[in-house]
């Protein structure tokens, strides 16, 4: 859009109304030395202009509701409207986070039952809904691992092993939790290099962070061996739940040998991504680690639920209150609607859709790992470099065809990488149409590479200058 | 039920193209001993059954039957109807982090405007696209300071900081060998300034003060922050952003970093989340900011546009060397606070802040005349204050609950000196009639 809301300000206009001030209130003013002296540079704008501004901004933004969004690792599935509807009940939205337990029994029941359901699908013993996002969940899971080792008088475990294809948050969270990150190689088949792992694991190993299926969309068939290697050395196996969608009620992380994990409710359990948040990243763990879970905890008594703010062994707090309640409330309903039966179907069709898409895209691109994939897969677009076309250019050209782009340049170990995740939501017809679009773009690369290199052409803006934005930052009005 | 498009016909056709017999063949690579049995019955619910379940659970919450005076970091404000209308637009609601800028201009521009709004309120030069909540904003700000002063290992934190924020800071600093020194609060709920000044030395990386503080009191930060500057200590001010409509901005108080929670600006209470933390700072520190930042740029034809920028700070590029592990911001909650703030606008935010102050001052003033209660926070407060009851708190609470009033937040758990004390919050949602009913309730405690 041409103007920001700040540039649309019109003197004296406003949208607000306030309850009338009673005369008795007017006697009170703060001392002048505390008052704001500088102008408050907020716009003055009427409700119609405000409404129109943000309605127009919505029109130049794409969501799953408007477009196919095969963004790998992000699980862009349908966000059912029934979840949105129920989350807006005043009996949920008007509740103060420190309200007395007897007035919030519905909320506490939801928390308790959701932890229970998540334990069932993960094969874990207990959990917490407090982390506000997946990355915060990782941090908490790692803090629990650290706390366990210290509780055993073991202060030497300073290293966290992380595969070279891991999500960027893994090493970043490990660093925040005070661990030294040790990178483990991926082998030619796309699985963790077990020999490399063996050579690096030691009495300094606090744990290994793993995604399974990994970020290449591949399930590690040697997962039990990996678990054994880590456990024998006294380390813990951390499960990054970003890819949980593909194994729902097929296999459980707990059974694979994982000790602690987080789940991204905004991925697997369909809470809206909201343009980059709010998310919710519950942490689940086994019997051995559960004493260290953060507070507050919700405890079930014979007839009621209570909130426990004190717990000696707990690692303490992570969120101001109870985490993103209104987000995990949606996940609760989503799980109830599906039941275990429906959750299994999600995994089956998500994996089927991904393999179907991979099978067809393999005719156009190099597929570094030809075996069956799980819910997502990578292709390598480097053969078009000779025409000067990069993965980025293909991504931008897809926008012209009304499709959001896949994840590009991740995992970092694949050249000109494109990571596709169609999810179970999409129909065969949508996938077929997408395959046709990709075929068309590949034809364009061969016939008219400039067209692709200068894409997008029909968006509200043409290709944006990333370098300029970083070199000469303009970060506010 | 489920939300899956492909049914038997399509599934069969797709399997055939893949040369597979059944969906089970898709999971061949998973060792058989790990696989779990197929659920035998459909144990899901229909949409209608799900709705009934949620209605039943909602009905077990009785909190909204009470008049609510609880604050302590989460405040009951009117949320303008426009906020819900904008935030439920599916192009915002169902979009992801705006990696593909050209197809995400709406959210990018909205975040740019959010950053501008935070800068306007705080007086700071730059703000990020939001963090999880007020607590994580405080923790991230301290980590920023520790990166800027790598050789310093102490931070000073006012005891009047929200104790839950303090707890989260401890969690974030747990792995770093940092000493947190608490500056004690005095008997009227203000920090001991002399003590603060005496502890500032060259070992200290940062000072963090909340104002209005947890007790509701406006702290006088400027003198402390000025001295901090002389000693090369970074100053962090944590504040309810609504207070900036009336009181000095963070910049006017000489803060280097401003943090807090956007909840009062248009985000429903919703049991504590999602909210959105804000973090803003002076230009010099921009490269230490955590999380997403949106910047203005232009396209290949010179047209203005917006894009995620300064990403070399972030985890997807820098991995273990990133400024933070944060990946998402709280975009939709940040959008709610932006629309809420703009609905009030330049003059409305001032008027809203003033009426919050005045209503709270009215109740505080009336209560100070009563015999069975004592106002502890006698200095200037914003929209909440501390009162001590002469009777045991259990009896007080029962009495209020009987009158369908939630009279405030219990403080004894957080401050052992505050026996029988409540933290009472008053916003624009309380009329004079309601406030007089509160006063009458205090009078009639048996």
mmCIF file of N, CA, C and O in Angstrom, chain A residues 242-279:
data_model
loop_
_atom_site.group_PDB
_atom_site.id
_atom_site.type_symbol
_atom_site.label_atom_id
_atom_site.label_comp_id
_atom_site.label_asym_id
_atom_site.label_seq_id
_atom_site.Cartn_x
_atom_site.Cartn_y
_atom_site.Cartn_z
ATOM 1 N N UNK A 242 8.363 -30.846 15.745
ATOM 2 C CA UNK A 242 7.894 -30.075 14.595
ATOM 3 C C UNK A 242 7.270 -30.957 13.513
ATOM 4 O O UNK A 242 6.386 -30.531 12.782
ATOM 5 N N UNK A 243 7.736 -32.208 13.426
ATOM 6 C CA UNK A 243 7.253 -33.083 12.358
ATOM 7 C C UNK A 243 6.306 -34.181 12.853
ATOM 8 O O UNK A 243 6.162 -35.226 12.213
ATOM 9 N N UNK A 244 5.668 -33.917 13.968
ATOM 10 C CA UNK A 244 4.811 -34.934 14.595
ATOM 11 C C UNK A 244 3.633 -35.335 13.709
ATOM 12 O O UNK A 244 3.107 -36.450 13.814
ATOM 13 N N UNK A 245 3.210 -34.424 12.834
ATOM 14 C CA UNK A 245 2.006 -34.676 12.030
ATOM 15 C C UNK A 245 2.068 -36.012 11.277
ATOM 16 O O UNK A 245 1.051 -36.663 11.065
ATOM 17 N N UNK A 246 3.276 -36.400 10.900
ATOM 18 C CA UNK A 246 3.430 -37.578 10.046
ATOM 19 C C UNK A 246 3.348 -38.901 10.796
ATOM 20 O O UNK A 246 3.259 -39.949 10.166
ATOM 21 N N UNK A 247 3.406 -38.855 12.128
ATOM 22 C CA UNK A 247 3.453 -40.139 12.854
ATOM 23 C C UNK A 247 2.326 -40.294 13.854
ATOM 24 O O UNK A 247 2.335 -41.218 14.666
ATOM 25 N N UNK A 248 1.328 -39.388 13.805
ATOM 26 C CA UNK A 248 0.230 -39.438 14.769
ATOM 27 C C UNK A 248 -0.429 -40.816 14.781
ATOM 28 O O UNK A 248 -0.949 -41.276 13.764
ATOM 29 N N UNK A 249 -0.373 -41.439 15.928
ATOM 30 C CA UNK A 249 -0.972 -42.762 16.126
ATOM 31 C C UNK A 249 -0.452 -43.826 15.149
ATOM 32 O O UNK A 249 -1.113 -44.826 14.873
ATOM 33 N N UNK A 250 0.735 -43.594 14.598
ATOM 34 C CA UNK A 250 1.465 -44.611 13.828
ATOM 35 C C UNK A 250 2.564 -45.145 14.732
ATOM 36 O O UNK A 250 2.753 -46.340 14.895
ATOM 37 N N UNK A 251 3.311 -44.190 15.315
ATOM 38 C CA UNK A 251 4.400 -44.540 16.224
ATOM 39 C C UNK A 251 4.534 -43.393 17.230
ATOM 40 O O UNK A 251 4.243 -42.241 16.906
ATOM 41 N N UNK A 252 4.936 -43.731 18.456
ATOM 42 C CA UNK A 252 5.020 -42.695 19.497
ATOM 43 C C UNK A 252 6.475 -42.394 19.844
ATOM 44 O O UNK A 252 7.269 -43.325 20.013
ATOM 45 N N UNK A 253 6.822 -41.107 19.978
ATOM 46 C CA UNK A 253 8.205 -40.745 20.342
ATOM 47 C C UNK A 253 8.680 -41.475 21.608
ATOM 48 O O UNK A 253 9.824 -41.923 21.664
ATOM 49 N N UNK A 254 7.796 -41.616 22.592
ATOM 50 C CA UNK A 254 8.188 -42.309 23.821
ATOM 51 C C UNK A 254 8.646 -43.729 23.540
ATOM 52 O O UNK A 254 9.620 -44.217 24.110
ATOM 53 N N UNK A 255 7.943 -44.378 22.619
ATOM 54 C CA UNK A 255 8.273 -45.759 22.287
ATOM 55 C C UNK A 255 9.585 -45.844 21.491
ATOM 56 O O UNK A 255 10.317 -46.824 21.578
ATOM 57 N N UNK A 256 9.864 -44.800 20.734
ATOM 58 C CA UNK A 256 11.114 -44.790 19.958
ATOM 59 C C UNK A 256 12.325 -44.635 20.866
ATOM 60 O O UNK A 256 13.449 -44.841 20.427
ATOM 61 N N UNK A 257 12.082 -44.177 22.100
ATOM 62 C CA UNK A 257 13.200 -44.012 23.028
ATOM 63 C C UNK A 257 13.469 -42.574 23.431
ATOM 64 O O UNK A 257 14.433 -42.285 24.135
ATOM 65 N N UNK A 258 12.600 -41.665 22.987
ATOM 66 C CA UNK A 258 12.791 -40.268 23.374
ATOM 67 C C UNK A 258 12.365 -40.058 24.819
ATOM 68 O O UNK A 258 11.414 -40.687 25.305
ATOM 69 N N UNK A 259 13.054 -39.125 25.497
ATOM 70 C CA UNK A 259 12.805 -38.888 26.913
ATOM 71 C C UNK A 259 11.991 -37.624 27.162
ATOM 72 O O UNK A 259 11.269 -37.523 28.141
ATOM 73 N N UNK A 260 12.153 -36.658 26.294
ATOM 74 C CA UNK A 260 11.482 -35.368 26.475
ATOM 75 C C UNK A 260 11.301 -34.738 25.102
ATOM 76 O O UNK A 260 12.107 -34.983 24.193
ATOM 77 N N UNK A 261 10.251 -33.946 24.939
ATOM 78 C CA UNK A 261 9.939 -33.414 23.608
ATOM 79 C C UNK A 261 9.046 -32.190 23.711
ATOM 80 O O UNK A 261 8.461 -31.918 24.758
ATOM 81 N N UNK A 262 8.967 -31.449 22.637
ATOM 82 C CA UNK A 262 7.932 -30.413 22.560
ATOM 83 C C UNK A 262 7.050 -30.699 21.350
ATOM 84 O O UNK A 262 7.462 -31.419 20.429
ATOM 85 N N UNK A 263 5.854 -30.145 21.394
ATOM 86 C CA UNK A 263 4.927 -30.252 20.259
ATOM 87 C C UNK A 263 4.555 -28.842 19.826
ATOM 88 O O UNK A 263 4.287 -27.992 20.671
ATOM 89 N N UNK A 264 4.554 -28.577 18.538
ATOM 90 C CA UNK A 264 4.092 -27.290 18.037
ATOM 91 C C UNK A 264 2.595 -27.405 17.752
ATOM 92 O O UNK A 264 2.211 -27.926 16.706
ATOM 93 N N UNK A 265 1.786 -26.910 18.678
ATOM 94 C CA UNK A 265 0.327 -27.049 18.487
ATOM 95 C C UNK A 265 -0.136 -26.310 17.235
ATOM 96 O O UNK A 265 -1.129 -26.690 16.619
ATOM 97 N N UNK A 266 0.586 -25.246 16.864
ATOM 98 C CA UNK A 266 0.215 -24.467 15.681
ATOM 99 C C UNK A 266 0.575 -25.203 14.399
ATOM 100 O O UNK A 266 0.217 -24.758 13.319
ATOM 101 N N UNK A 267 1.276 -26.290 14.510
ATOM 102 C CA UNK A 267 1.507 -27.107 13.323
ATOM 103 C C UNK A 267 0.553 -28.300 13.361
ATOM 104 O O UNK A 267 -0.483 -28.303 12.717
ATOM 105 N N UNK A 268 0.905 -29.298 14.164
ATOM 106 C CA UNK A 268 0.180 -30.557 14.160
ATOM 107 C C UNK A 268 -1.298 -30.412 14.551
ATOM 108 O O UNK A 268 -2.147 -31.108 14.015
ATOM 109 N N UNK A 269 -1.585 -29.510 15.488
ATOM 110 C CA UNK A 269 -2.952 -29.445 15.990
ATOM 111 C C UNK A 269 -3.692 -28.176 15.561
ATOM 112 O O UNK A 269 -4.616 -27.737 16.239
ATOM 113 N N UNK A 270 -3.270 -27.621 14.435
ATOM 114 C CA UNK A 270 -4.059 -26.696 13.613
ATOM 115 C C UNK A 270 -4.387 -25.344 14.214
ATOM 116 O O UNK A 270 -5.256 -24.654 13.705
ATOM 117 N N UNK A 271 -3.713 -24.925 15.280
ATOM 118 C CA UNK A 271 -4.034 -23.579 15.757
ATOM 119 C C UNK A 271 -3.442 -22.576 14.765
ATOM 120 O O UNK A 271 -2.372 -22.817 14.213
ATOM 121 N N UNK A 272 -4.153 -21.478 14.505
ATOM 122 C CA UNK A 272 -3.738 -20.578 13.420
ATOM 123 C C UNK A 272 -2.333 -20.019 13.625
ATOM 124 O O UNK A 272 -1.953 -19.681 14.742
ATOM 125 N N UNK A 273 -1.578 -19.906 12.538
ATOM 126 C CA UNK A 273 -0.219 -19.358 12.639
ATOM 127 C C UNK A 273 -0.227 -17.848 12.842
ATOM 128 O O UNK A 273 0.768 -17.281 13.287
ATOM 129 N N UNK A 274 -1.321 -17.193 12.484
ATOM 130 C CA UNK A 274 -1.482 -15.770 12.819
ATOM 131 C C UNK A 274 -0.429 -14.836 12.251
ATOM 132 O O UNK A 274 -0.155 -13.803 12.828
ATOM 133 N N UNK A 275 0.195 -15.191 11.139
ATOM 134 C CA UNK A 275 1.213 -14.319 10.554
ATOM 135 C C UNK A 275 2.540 -14.410 11.283
ATOM 136 O O UNK A 275 3.398 -13.544 11.158
ATOM 137 N N UNK A 276 2.724 -15.469 12.069
ATOM 138 C CA UNK A 276 3.997 -15.645 12.779
ATOM 139 C C UNK A 276 3.805 -15.755 14.275
ATOM 140 O O UNK A 276 4.712 -15.505 15.048
ATOM 141 N N UNK A 277 2.657 -16.102 14.718
ATOM 142 C CA UNK A 277 2.396 -16.302 16.147
ATOM 143 C C UNK A 277 1.062 -15.713 16.529
ATOM 144 O O UNK A 277 0.479 -14.992 15.720
ATOM 145 N N UNK A 278 0.545 -15.974 17.674
ATOM 146 C CA UNK A 278 1.100 -16.789 18.757
ATOM 147 C C UNK A 278 1.048 -18.286 18.476
ATOM 148 O O UNK A 278 0.096 -18.775 17.895
ATOM 149 N N UNK A 279 2.082 -18.976 18.907
ATOM 150 C CA UNK A 279 2.097 -20.430 18.845
ATOM 151 C C UNK A 279 1.842 -21.008 20.220
ATOM 152 O O UNK A 279 1.291 -20.330 21.098
#
